[in-house]
Coordinates of C-alpha atoms and ligand atoms in Angstrom, one line a residue:
M1 CA -2.8 31.9 8.8
T2 CA -3.1 28.3 10.3
G3 CA -0.3 27.5 12.7
Q4 CA 1.3 24.1 13.2
T5 CA -0.9 23.5 16.3
D6 CA -4.1 24.3 14.5
T7 CA -3.1 22.1 11.6
L8 CA -2.4 19.3 14.1
D9 CA -5.8 19.9 15.6
I10 CA -7.6 19.6 12.3
I11 CA -5.8 16.4 11.5
R12 CA -6.6 14.9 14.9
Q13 CA -10.3 15.9 14.6
Y14 CA -10.5 14.4 11.1
H15 CA -9.0 11.2 12.4
E16 CA -11.6 11.1 15.2
I17 CA -14.6 11.8 13.1
S18 CA -13.5 9.3 10.4
K19 CA -13.4 6.5 12.9
H20 CA -16.0 3.7 12.6
R21 CA -17.6 2.8 15.9
P22 CA -19.8 -0.2 16.5
D23 CA -22.7 2.1 17.3
K24 CA -21.9 4.7 14.6
Y25 CA -20.1 4.4 11.3
A26 CA -18.1 7.5 10.1
D27 CA -20.4 9.8 8.0
G28 CA -21.0 8.5 4.5
P29 CA -23.6 8.8 1.8
D30 CA -27.1 7.9 2.9
A31 CA -27.4 5.7 -0.2
L32 CA -25.3 5.0 -3.1
D33 CA -26.2 6.9 -6.3
W34 CA -25.0 4.5 -8.9
D35 CA -25.5 7.0 -11.7
L36 CA -22.9 9.2 -10.0
Q37 CA -20.3 6.5 -9.7
P38 CA -17.0 8.1 -11.0
D39 CA -15.3 6.7 -14.1
P40 CA -12.2 4.7 -12.7
F41 CA -10.3 5.7 -15.9
R42 CA -9.0 9.3 -16.3
V43 CA -8.2 10.2 -19.8
Y44 CA -6.7 13.4 -21.1
E45 CA -8.8 14.2 -24.2
G46 CA -6.8 15.8 -27.0
S47 CA -3.4 14.7 -25.9
D48 CA -1.0 12.5 -28.0
K49 CA -0.6 8.9 -26.8
I50 CA 2.3 6.5 -26.8
R51 CA 1.2 3.0 -26.8
L52 CA 3.4 0.8 -24.6
P53 CA 4.2 -2.8 -25.4
L54 CA 2.8 -5.6 -23.2
S55 CA 5.7 -7.9 -22.5
A56 CA 5.8 -8.5 -18.8
R57 CA 5.2 -12.2 -19.3
T58 CA 8.6 -12.5 -20.7
L59 CA 10.3 -11.5 -17.4
E60 CA 11.8 -14.6 -16.0
Y61 CA 13.2 -13.4 -12.7
S62 CA 12.1 -15.2 -9.5
L63 CA 10.8 -13.5 -6.4
S64 CA 14.0 -14.6 -4.7
D65 CA 15.9 -12.6 -7.4
L66 CA 13.7 -9.7 -6.7
I67 CA 14.4 -9.4 -3.0
T68 CA 18.2 -10.0 -3.3
P69 CA 20.0 -6.7 -4.0
G70 CA 22.3 -6.8 -7.1
Q71 CA 20.7 -10.1 -8.4
I72 CA 18.9 -8.4 -11.4
E73 CA 21.0 -6.4 -13.7
S74 CA 19.9 -2.8 -14.3
R75 CA 18.2 -2.5 -17.8
L76 CA 18.1 0.5 -20.0
F77 CA 15.2 2.8 -20.0
S78 CA 13.1 2.2 -23.1
S79 CA 9.4 2.0 -24.1
D80 CA 9.7 -1.7 -23.6
T81 CA 11.1 -1.6 -20.1
L82 CA 8.8 1.4 -19.1
G83 CA 5.9 -0.7 -20.4
Q84 CA 7.0 -3.6 -18.2
L85 CA 7.5 -1.2 -15.1
L86 CA 3.9 -0.1 -15.4
E87 CA 2.4 -3.4 -16.5
T88 CA 3.8 -4.9 -13.3
S89 CA 2.7 -2.2 -11.0
L90 CA -0.3 -0.1 -12.0
A91 CA -1.7 -1.8 -15.0
L92 CA -4.9 -3.8 -15.4
S93 CA -4.3 -7.4 -14.3
A94 CA -7.7 -9.0 -15.3
W95 CA -11.3 -8.5 -16.1
K96 CA -14.1 -10.1 -14.2
T97 CA -17.6 -10.7 -15.3
F98 CA -20.7 -11.8 -13.4
G99 CA -23.9 -11.9 -15.5
S100 CA -24.0 -8.6 -17.4
D101 CA -21.6 -6.9 -15.0
R102 CA -17.9 -6.5 -16.0
W103 CA -15.1 -4.8 -14.1
S104 CA -11.4 -4.6 -14.3
L105 CA -8.8 -5.3 -11.6
R106 CA -5.3 -4.0 -11.4
C107 CA -1.8 -5.1 -10.1
N108 CA -2.4 -2.5 -7.2
P109 CA -5.4 -3.0 -5.0
S110 CA -7.9 -0.3 -4.1
S111 CA -10.5 0.1 -1.5
G112 CA -13.8 -0.8 -3.1
N113 CA -11.9 -1.2 -6.4
L114 CA -12.5 2.4 -7.0
H115 CA -8.8 3.4 -7.8
P116 CA -8.5 7.0 -6.8
T117 CA -4.7 6.9 -7.6
E118 CA -3.4 8.5 -10.8
A119 CA 0.1 8.1 -12.1
Y120 CA 2.4 10.4 -14.1
L121 CA 5.8 9.7 -15.7
V122 CA 8.4 12.6 -16.0
C123 CA 11.2 11.6 -18.3
D124 CA 14.0 12.8 -20.5
N125 CA 16.5 11.3 -22.9
I126 CA 14.7 8.0 -23.6
D127 CA 14.5 6.7 -27.1
E128 CA 11.1 6.9 -28.9
I129 CA 9.8 9.1 -25.9
H130 CA 10.0 12.8 -26.1
N131 CA 11.1 14.7 -22.9
G132 CA 7.9 15.3 -21.1
V133 CA 5.2 14.8 -18.4
Y134 CA 2.9 11.8 -19.3
H135 CA -0.2 10.5 -17.7
Y136 CA -0.4 6.8 -17.5
H137 CA -3.7 5.4 -19.0
S138 CA -4.1 2.0 -17.5
Y139 CA -7.1 1.0 -19.7
E140 CA -5.1 1.4 -22.8
H141 CA -1.6 0.8 -21.3
S142 CA -0.4 4.0 -22.9
L143 CA 1.3 7.3 -22.0
E144 CA -0.7 10.5 -22.6
S145 CA 1.4 13.5 -23.3
R146 CA 0.5 16.2 -20.8
C147 CA 3.5 18.5 -21.1
T148 CA 6.3 18.7 -23.6
L149 CA 9.6 19.4 -21.9
P150 CA 12.5 21.0 -23.8
E151 CA 14.4 18.5 -26.0
N152 CA 17.7 20.3 -26.0
R153 CA 18.5 20.2 -22.2
Q154 CA 19.0 17.8 -19.5
I155 CA 15.9 17.8 -17.2
L156 CA 16.7 14.9 -14.8
P157 CA 19.9 13.5 -13.6
D158 CA 21.4 10.7 -15.8
N159 CA 19.7 7.4 -15.7
C160 CA 16.7 8.7 -13.7
L161 CA 13.0 9.2 -14.2
V162 CA 10.2 10.3 -12.0
I163 CA 6.8 8.7 -11.2
G164 CA 4.3 11.0 -9.7
L165 CA 1.2 9.9 -7.9
S166 CA -2.0 11.9 -7.2
S167 CA -5.5 11.1 -5.8
I168 CA -9.0 11.9 -6.9
H169 CA -10.7 11.9 -3.5
W170 CA -14.1 12.0 -5.0
R171 CA -13.7 8.5 -6.6
E172 CA -13.5 7.2 -3.0
S173 CA -15.8 9.6 -1.1
W174 CA -18.6 8.8 -3.6
K175 CA -18.9 5.5 -1.7
Y176 CA -17.1 5.9 1.5
G177 CA -17.8 9.4 2.6
I178 CA -15.6 11.0 5.2
R179 CA -13.3 7.9 5.6
A180 CA -12.4 8.2 2.0
Y181 CA -9.3 10.3 2.6
R182 CA -7.7 7.6 4.6
Y183 CA -8.4 5.1 1.9
C184 CA -6.9 7.3 -0.7
Q185 CA -3.7 7.5 1.2
L186 CA -3.6 3.7 1.9
D187 CA -4.1 3.1 -1.9
I188 CA -1.0 5.5 -2.5
G189 CA 1.0 3.2 -0.1
H190 CA 0.0 0.1 -2.1
A191 CA 1.0 1.9 -5.3
I192 CA 4.4 3.0 -4.0
A193 CA 5.2 -0.6 -3.0
A194 CA 3.8 -1.8 -6.4
V195 CA 6.2 0.6 -8.2
R196 CA 9.1 -0.5 -5.9
Y197 CA 8.6 -4.2 -6.7
A198 CA 8.1 -3.5 -10.4
A199 CA 11.3 -1.3 -10.6
A200 CA 13.3 -4.1 -8.8
L201 CA 12.2 -6.4 -11.6
Q202 CA 14.2 -4.1 -14.0
G203 CA 17.1 -3.9 -11.6
W204 CA 16.2 -0.3 -10.8
H205 CA 16.0 1.6 -7.5
V206 CA 13.3 3.9 -6.2
H207 CA 13.6 6.8 -3.7
V208 CA 10.5 8.5 -2.2
L209 CA 11.0 12.1 -2.7
D210 CA 9.3 13.2 0.4
H211 CA 11.2 16.5 0.6
A212 CA 9.1 17.7 -2.6
S213 CA 6.4 20.1 -1.5
D214 CA 2.8 19.5 -2.7
D215 CA 3.1 22.8 -4.6
Q216 CA 6.1 21.4 -6.5
I217 CA 4.5 18.2 -7.2
S218 CA 1.3 19.9 -8.4
R219 CA 3.2 22.1 -10.8
L220 CA 5.4 19.3 -12.1
L221 CA 2.4 16.9 -12.7
G222 CA 0.0 19.7 -13.9
V223 CA -2.6 18.9 -11.4
D224 CA -2.6 22.7 -10.4
R225 CA -3.9 23.5 -13.9
M226 CA -7.5 23.9 -12.6
D227 CA -8.7 24.9 -16.2
D228 CA -8.0 21.4 -17.5
F229 CA -10.2 19.7 -15.0
L230 CA -13.7 19.9 -13.9
E231 CA -13.3 21.7 -10.5
S232 CA -14.8 18.9 -8.4
E233 CA -12.8 16.2 -10.1
A234 CA -9.4 17.8 -9.7
E235 CA -6.4 15.7 -8.5
T236 CA -4.5 16.2 -5.3
A237 CA -0.6 15.9 -5.4
D238 CA 0.5 12.9 -3.3
I239 CA 4.2 11.9 -3.9
L240 CA 7.1 11.7 -6.3
L241 CA 9.1 8.6 -6.7
L242 CA 12.6 8.9 -8.2
V243 CA 13.3 5.7 -10.3
S244 CA 17.1 5.4 -10.9
R245 CA 19.1 2.8 -12.9
H246 CA 21.9 3.0 -10.3
D247 CA 21.9 3.7 -6.6
D248 CA 25.0 5.8 -6.4
F249 CA 24.0 9.4 -7.1
D250 CA 23.3 12.1 -4.7
I251 CA 19.5 13.0 -4.6
A252 CA 20.2 16.4 -3.1
T253 CA 21.5 17.4 -6.6
L254 CA 18.0 17.0 -7.9
D255 CA 16.5 20.5 -8.0
L256 CA 12.8 20.0 -7.6
E257 CA 11.9 23.6 -7.6
W258 CA 13.7 24.2 -11.0
L259 CA 12.0 21.0 -12.4
A260 CA 8.6 22.2 -11.3
T261 CA 9.3 25.7 -12.8
I262 CA 10.5 24.2 -16.1
A263 CA 7.4 22.0 -16.3
H264 CA 5.1 24.9 -15.3
S265 CA 6.4 27.1 -18.1
S266 CA 6.3 24.4 -20.9
P267 CA 3.4 23.7 -23.2
W268 CA 0.6 21.5 -21.8
H269 CA -1.9 19.3 -23.7
G270 CA -5.2 17.7 -23.1
M271 CA -8.3 18.1 -21.0
A272 CA -9.2 15.8 -18.2
N273 CA -12.3 13.7 -19.0
I274 CA -15.4 14.2 -16.9
L275 CA -15.6 11.3 -14.3
S276 CA -19.2 11.5 -13.2
P277 CA -22.3 13.7 -13.9
Q278 CA -23.0 16.7 -11.9
G279 CA -24.6 16.3 -8.5
R280 CA -21.6 15.1 -6.4
I281 CA -21.7 15.2 -2.6
D282 CA -19.1 17.4 -1.1
W283 CA -17.2 16.2 2.1
P284 CA -15.8 19.4 3.5
A285 CA -13.9 17.5 6.2
I286 CA -11.9 15.9 3.5
E287 CA -10.9 19.1 1.9
K288 CA -10.0 20.4 5.3
V289 CA -7.8 17.6 6.2
S290 CA -6.3 17.5 2.8
K291 CA -5.3 21.2 3.2
A292 CA -4.1 20.6 6.7
C293 CA -1.8 17.7 5.4
T294 CA -0.1 19.9 2.7
R295 CA 3.5 19.0 2.6
P296 CA 5.9 22.0 2.7
V297 CA 9.4 21.9 1.1
S298 CA 11.8 20.1 3.4
E299 CA 15.4 19.0 3.6
F300 CA 16.2 15.7 2.0
T301 CA 17.3 13.3 4.7
R302 CA 17.7 9.6 4.4
I303 CA 18.5 6.9 6.8
P304 CA 20.4 4.2 4.9
P305 CA 18.2 1.1 4.2
A306 CA 19.1 -1.9 6.3
T307 CA 21.3 -4.5 4.4
G308 CA 18.9 -7.3 5.2
R309 CA 19.4 -11.0 5.5
Y310 CA 16.8 -12.1 2.9
I311 CA 15.2 -15.3 4.1
E312 CA 14.7 -17.6 1.0
Y313 CA 11.3 -18.4 -0.3
A314 CA 10.3 -22.1 0.2
D315 CA 10.0 -22.2 -3.7
K316 CA 13.1 -20.4 -5.1
H317 CA 11.6 -20.4 -8.6
L318 CA 8.3 -18.5 -8.2
N319 CA 8.1 -16.2 -11.1
A320 CA 8.0 -12.6 -9.8
S321 CA 6.2 -11.0 -12.7
Q322 CA 3.5 -13.7 -12.6
I323 CA 3.0 -13.3 -8.8
I324 CA 2.7 -9.6 -9.1
R325 CA 0.2 -9.7 -11.9
Q326 CA -2.0 -12.5 -10.3
R327 CA -2.3 -10.6 -7.0
R328 CA -6.0 -10.4 -6.0
S329 CA -8.1 -10.0 -2.9
A330 CA -10.0 -13.0 -1.4
Q331 CA -13.6 -12.4 -0.9
A332 CA -13.9 -15.4 1.5
F333 CA -11.7 -17.8 3.2
D334 CA -12.3 -21.6 3.9
G335 CA -12.2 -21.3 7.7
Q336 CA -10.1 -24.5 8.0
S337 CA -6.8 -24.6 6.2
M338 CA -3.7 -24.2 8.2
L339 CA -0.7 -22.0 7.1
S340 CA 2.6 -23.7 7.3
P341 CA 5.3 -22.2 9.7
E342 CA 7.8 -21.8 6.9
H343 CA 5.4 -19.7 4.9
F344 CA 4.4 -17.7 8.0
I345 CA 8.0 -17.1 9.0
H346 CA 8.8 -15.8 5.5
M347 CA 5.9 -13.4 5.7
L348 CA 7.0 -12.1 9.1
A349 CA 10.6 -11.6 7.9
S350 CA 9.4 -9.7 4.8
L351 CA 7.6 -7.3 7.1
V352 CA 10.7 -6.2 9.0
P353 CA 12.8 -3.8 7.1
E354 CA 15.9 -4.8 9.0
I355 CA 15.5 -8.2 7.6
Q356 CA 14.1 -7.8 4.1
S357 CA 14.5 -4.2 3.0
M358 CA 12.4 -4.6 -0.2
P359 CA 10.2 -2.7 -0.8
F360 CA 10.7 -0.4 2.3
D361 CA 14.2 0.6 1.0
C362 CA 12.6 3.3 -1.1
G363 CA 11.6 5.3 2.0
N364 CA 13.7 7.7 4.0
E365 CA 12.8 6.9 7.6
T366 CA 12.7 4.1 10.1
A367 CA 9.4 2.2 10.3
H368 CA 6.6 3.8 12.3
I369 CA 4.1 1.0 11.9
H370 CA 3.9 -2.0 14.2
L371 CA 1.8 -5.1 13.6
V372 CA -0.6 -7.0 15.9
F373 CA -1.5 -10.4 14.7
Y374 CA -4.7 -12.3 15.4
I375 CA -3.4 -15.9 14.7
H376 CA -6.2 -18.2 13.9
R377 CA -4.7 -21.1 11.9
V378 CA -0.8 -21.3 11.7
Q379 CA 0.6 -24.8 12.3
D380 CA 2.6 -25.2 15.5
L381 CA 1.6 -21.7 16.7
P382 CA -1.0 -21.5 19.4
A383 CA -4.0 -19.3 18.5
G384 CA -3.7 -15.9 20.1
L385 CA -2.8 -12.3 19.9
Y386 CA 0.9 -11.6 18.8
V387 CA 2.9 -8.6 18.0
L388 CA 5.7 -7.7 15.5
P389 CA 7.4 -4.5 16.4
R390 CA 9.1 -3.1 13.2
N391 CA 11.8 -0.9 14.6
A392 CA 14.5 -1.1 17.2
T393 CA 12.7 0.9 19.9
G394 CA 9.3 -0.5 19.1
I395 CA 9.2 -3.3 21.7
D396 CA 9.9 -1.0 24.6
M397 CA 7.3 1.6 23.3
L398 CA 4.7 -1.1 22.8
K399 CA 5.3 -2.7 26.2
G400 CA 4.8 0.7 27.8
H401 CA 1.4 1.2 26.3
F402 CA -0.1 -2.3 26.0
R403 CA -2.0 -4.1 28.7
D404 CA 0.3 -5.0 31.7
E405 CA -0.9 -8.7 31.7
F406 CA 0.4 -9.5 28.3
E407 CA 3.0 -12.3 28.1
W408 CA 5.6 -11.0 25.7
Q409 CA 6.7 -14.7 25.0
K410 CA 8.7 -15.5 21.9
P411 CA 7.1 -18.6 20.2
E412 CA 9.5 -21.6 19.8
L413 CA 9.1 -21.7 16.1
C414 CA 10.3 -18.1 15.7
P415 CA 14.0 -17.6 14.6
E416 CA 16.0 -15.5 17.2
E417 CA 16.3 -12.5 14.9
L418 CA 12.5 -12.1 14.4
P419 CA 11.0 -9.7 16.9
F420 CA 7.7 -11.6 17.1
Y421 CA 6.0 -12.1 20.6
R422 CA 2.9 -13.7 21.9
L423 CA 0.7 -11.3 24.0
V424 CA -1.9 -13.9 24.9
K425 CA -3.0 -17.4 24.0
A426 CA -6.7 -17.1 23.0
N427 CA -9.2 -17.9 20.2
C428 CA -9.4 -14.3 18.8
R429 CA -11.5 -15.2 15.8
N430 CA -14.6 -13.4 17.1
A431 CA -12.5 -10.4 18.2
A432 CA -10.9 -10.1 14.7
R433 CA -14.2 -10.3 13.0
S434 CA -16.0 -7.9 15.3
V435 CA -13.2 -5.2 15.1
S436 CA -13.2 -5.6 11.4
C437 CA -16.8 -4.3 11.0
H438 CA -18.0 -7.9 11.4
Q439 CA -16.4 -9.2 8.2
D440 CA -15.9 -12.9 8.1
I441 CA -12.6 -12.5 6.2
A442 CA -11.0 -11.4 9.4
S443 CA -11.8 -14.6 11.3
D444 CA -11.8 -17.3 8.5
G445 CA -8.3 -17.1 7.4
A446 CA -4.9 -18.1 8.9
F447 CA -4.5 -14.7 10.5
A448 CA -5.6 -11.1 10.6
V449 CA -3.5 -8.0 11.3
S450 CA -4.0 -4.5 12.9
M451 CA -1.4 -2.0 11.9
L452 CA -0.5 0.5 14.6
A453 CA 1.1 3.7 13.8
E454 CA 3.3 5.8 16.2
F455 CA 0.8 8.6 15.8
D456 CA 1.5 11.4 18.3
S457 CA 5.3 11.3 18.0
V458 CA 5.3 11.5 14.2
L459 CA 2.6 14.2 13.9
K460 CA 3.8 16.4 16.7
D461 CA 6.4 18.3 14.6
T462 CA 5.3 17.2 11.1
P463 CA 1.6 16.9 11.0
W464 CA 1.4 16.4 7.2
K465 CA 3.2 13.0 7.8
Y466 CA -0.3 11.7 8.7
R467 CA -0.2 10.8 5.1
D468 CA 3.0 9.1 5.2
L469 CA 1.8 6.9 8.1
Y470 CA -1.0 5.6 5.8
H471 CA 1.5 5.1 3.0
E472 CA 3.6 2.9 5.1
A473 CA 0.6 0.9 6.2
G474 CA -0.3 0.5 2.5
M475 CA 3.1 -0.7 1.8
V476 CA 2.9 -3.2 4.5
G477 CA -0.5 -4.3 3.0
Q478 CA 1.1 -4.8 -0.4
V479 CA 4.0 -6.9 1.0
L480 CA 1.3 -9.1 2.7
Y481 CA -0.6 -9.4 -0.7
I482 CA 2.6 -10.5 -2.5
E483 CA 3.7 -12.9 0.3
A484 CA 0.2 -14.5 0.5
E485 CA 0.4 -15.1 -3.3
A486 CA 3.9 -16.5 -2.9
A487 CA 2.6 -18.9 -0.3
G488 CA -0.2 -20.0 -2.7
I489 CA -2.9 -18.4 -0.7
R490 CA -4.4 -14.9 -0.7
G491 CA -4.7 -11.6 1.2
T492 CA -7.3 -8.9 1.6
G493 CA -7.0 -5.3 2.9
I494 CA -9.5 -4.3 5.5
G495 CA -10.1 -0.5 5.6
C496 CA -13.4 -1.0 7.5
F497 CA -12.7 -1.5 11.2
F498 CA -13.7 -0.1 14.6
D499 CA -10.6 1.9 15.4
D500 CA -11.1 2.3 19.2
S501 CA -12.4 -1.3 19.7
I502 CA -8.9 -2.4 18.5
H503 CA -7.2 0.1 20.9
E504 CA -9.4 -1.2 23.8
I505 CA -8.3 -4.9 23.1
L506 CA -4.6 -3.8 23.4
G507 CA -5.1 -1.5 26.4
L508 CA -4.2 1.7 24.5
Q509 CA -5.6 4.8 26.2
D510 CA -4.3 7.8 24.2
H511 CA -3.1 8.7 20.8
T512 CA 0.5 7.4 21.1
L513 CA -0.6 4.5 18.8
Q514 CA -3.5 4.5 16.5
C515 CA -4.6 1.7 14.2
L516 CA -4.6 2.7 10.5
Y517 CA -5.3 -0.5 8.6
N518 CA -6.3 -4.1 9.0
F519 CA -5.4 -7.0 6.8
T520 CA -6.2 -10.7 6.6
V521 CA -4.5 -13.7 4.9
G522 CA -5.8 -17.2 4.3
T523 CA -6.9 -19.9 2.0
P524 CA -9.5 -18.4 -0.5
V525 CA -12.8 -19.8 -1.6
M526 CA -13.2 -18.9 -5.2
D527 CA -16.5 -17.6 -6.5
T528 CA -17.1 -19.9 -9.4
R529 CA -19.8 -17.6 -10.7
L530 CA -17.2 -15.1 -11.6
V531 CA -15.5 -15.4 -15.1
S532 CA -12.0 -14.1 -15.4
L533 CA -10.7 -12.6 -18.7
P534 CA -7.2 -11.4 -19.7
P535 CA -6.3 -7.8 -18.8
Y536 CA -5.8 -6.4 -22.4
S537 CA -7.8 -8.7 -24.6
H538 CA -9.6 -5.4 -25.7
L539 CA -6.2 -4.2 -27.3
Q540 CA -6.3 -6.5 -30.3
D541 CA -3.1 -5.2 -31.8
R542 CA -0.9 -5.7 -28.7
K543 CA -0.2 -9.1 -27.1
A544 CA -2.0 -9.5 -23.8
Ligands
FMN1 C1 -7.1 0.3 1.5 C2 -8.0 -0.9 1.1 C3 -9.0 -1.2 2.0 C4 -9.8 -2.3 1.8 N1 -10.8 -2.7 2.6 C5 -11.5 -3.8 2.3 C6 -12.6 -4.2 3.4 O1 -12.8 -3.6 4.4 N2 -13.2 -5.4 3.0 C7 -12.9 -6.1 1.9 O2 -13.6 -7.1 1.7 N3 -12.0 -5.7 1.0 C8 -11.3 -4.6 1.2 N4 -10.3 -4.2 0.3 C9 -10.0 -5.0 -0.9 C10 -10.7 -4.3 -2.1 O3 -12.1 -4.4 -2.2 C11 -9.9 -4.9 -3.3 O4 -8.6 -4.5 -3.4 C12 -10.7 -4.4 -4.6 O5 -11.9 -4.9 -4.8 C13 -9.9 -4.6 -5.8 O6 -9.8 -6.1 -6.0 P1 -8.4 -6.8 -6.1 O7 -7.6 -6.5 -4.8 O8 -8.7 -8.3 -6.2 O9 -7.6 -6.2 -7.3 C14 -9.5 -3.1 0.6 C15 -8.4 -2.8 -0.2 C16 -7.7 -1.7 0.1 C17 -6.5 -1.4 -0.8

């Protein structure tokens, strides 16, 4: 049996071998076999489908409404509101064409647009929808019935439903090899935040059920039913999210073991489609780390979310549904536009859970990710390296590990309550580009970010929380994407970076802090050769 120390060793080893270094990228395929590219759409053949309405464009709430608790009245669960929940979180957001190539984008981003994340809905007692477990089919914006749960009994607490997320690692490893496991986890983080924002648009709450074991999640979502999948294309359980209409019930009363057992013994339907032809490349390191990160059953504990002070958006009327659905990654930035201090301060505030709890209020822990900023073009802020500690003890911890010569100066434009400090004035455009695998997007925008996780302290007793650290980083990324859209500019996640080069800049010498994700924000340069089409024009009978 693998003990906790062995498990931690496996995870640390994976983390090391999946690092990109300037002289050696983490192992990946020698060349891309395009014929093997996995289908980004999972379908359960033979299952009944419920087609969801497309009506998110009718949602009139503003982004300010979204981040202010109690501002949006809780709506009833129905096929209409569930359709909107999914349409504003995990649905298609556009099609792009370039010559004869055509590809879809979604509200949630994904490394390489490969979309390893699959989503399931568990619900009871909703008009027009039988009690059951459903797979969300984003191409059709429909629910595929996977499991019929008993009609005559209450399955979930009143006014609650569950969204389950899983990953198909092969979808990412096909292109990115060994580093793919990290990207799958970051994508889950983006998806969690996307669901949180979308639920807020309905006046609903979200709780990450991180006390659910992977075994319980697998049985509930049916991803343990190996006969329903081609072995190499099975899904790995990731996380359950409880979506509730009210925030006043005791999560501990939700019996996850009972729920998983009921689902497991109920009738299941459909066979997973085959995603790519035979001949896939195995990455045993991914299977090994995935196994080492298996989440056991644990006690539900929750640190109450901060109440927040909610700094207003410069434009109070920005339509939240529109901003969420127009989120895109920039492919290039203009290398000259300056970001206004007002927009920048709002972005900073939205990243500190103590100030703006949305979307971090769905988690159960204090923040474990701190942010280093490479400031290139923010008005009234000298270019340089800055830091935003995201929890109360972060500043002391970071000071203890960063270079002694750093300044720790609070910039004048920064409100007192924002824990934002300058480390050094410098032009760090070259540094940001170099550490981001030489990608120009890291130097041509207003700023770039490196996300540092409290690594050793979190993994020591709970090694499986390696995944949770990436989830938090992905959530931070999603906030930056939304904030960039709100500021009229654009963001891009950067999964390709040289880990230890970043650690070296900061003077980090051990694994107390490790960089898990980079990000960049700026004024995009649009590629006019690309044609954009509406997300659901292929569904003639439903309004897109
Ligand atoms: C975890 C993650 C890592 C990413 N890494 C990079 C990157 O290194 N370079 C890049 O140009 N884009 C990167 N992206 C952006 C994706 O390529 C982009 O999300 C995807 O193509 C889908 O496009 P969309 O975001 O416009 O929907 C990353 C996105 C995510 C979520």
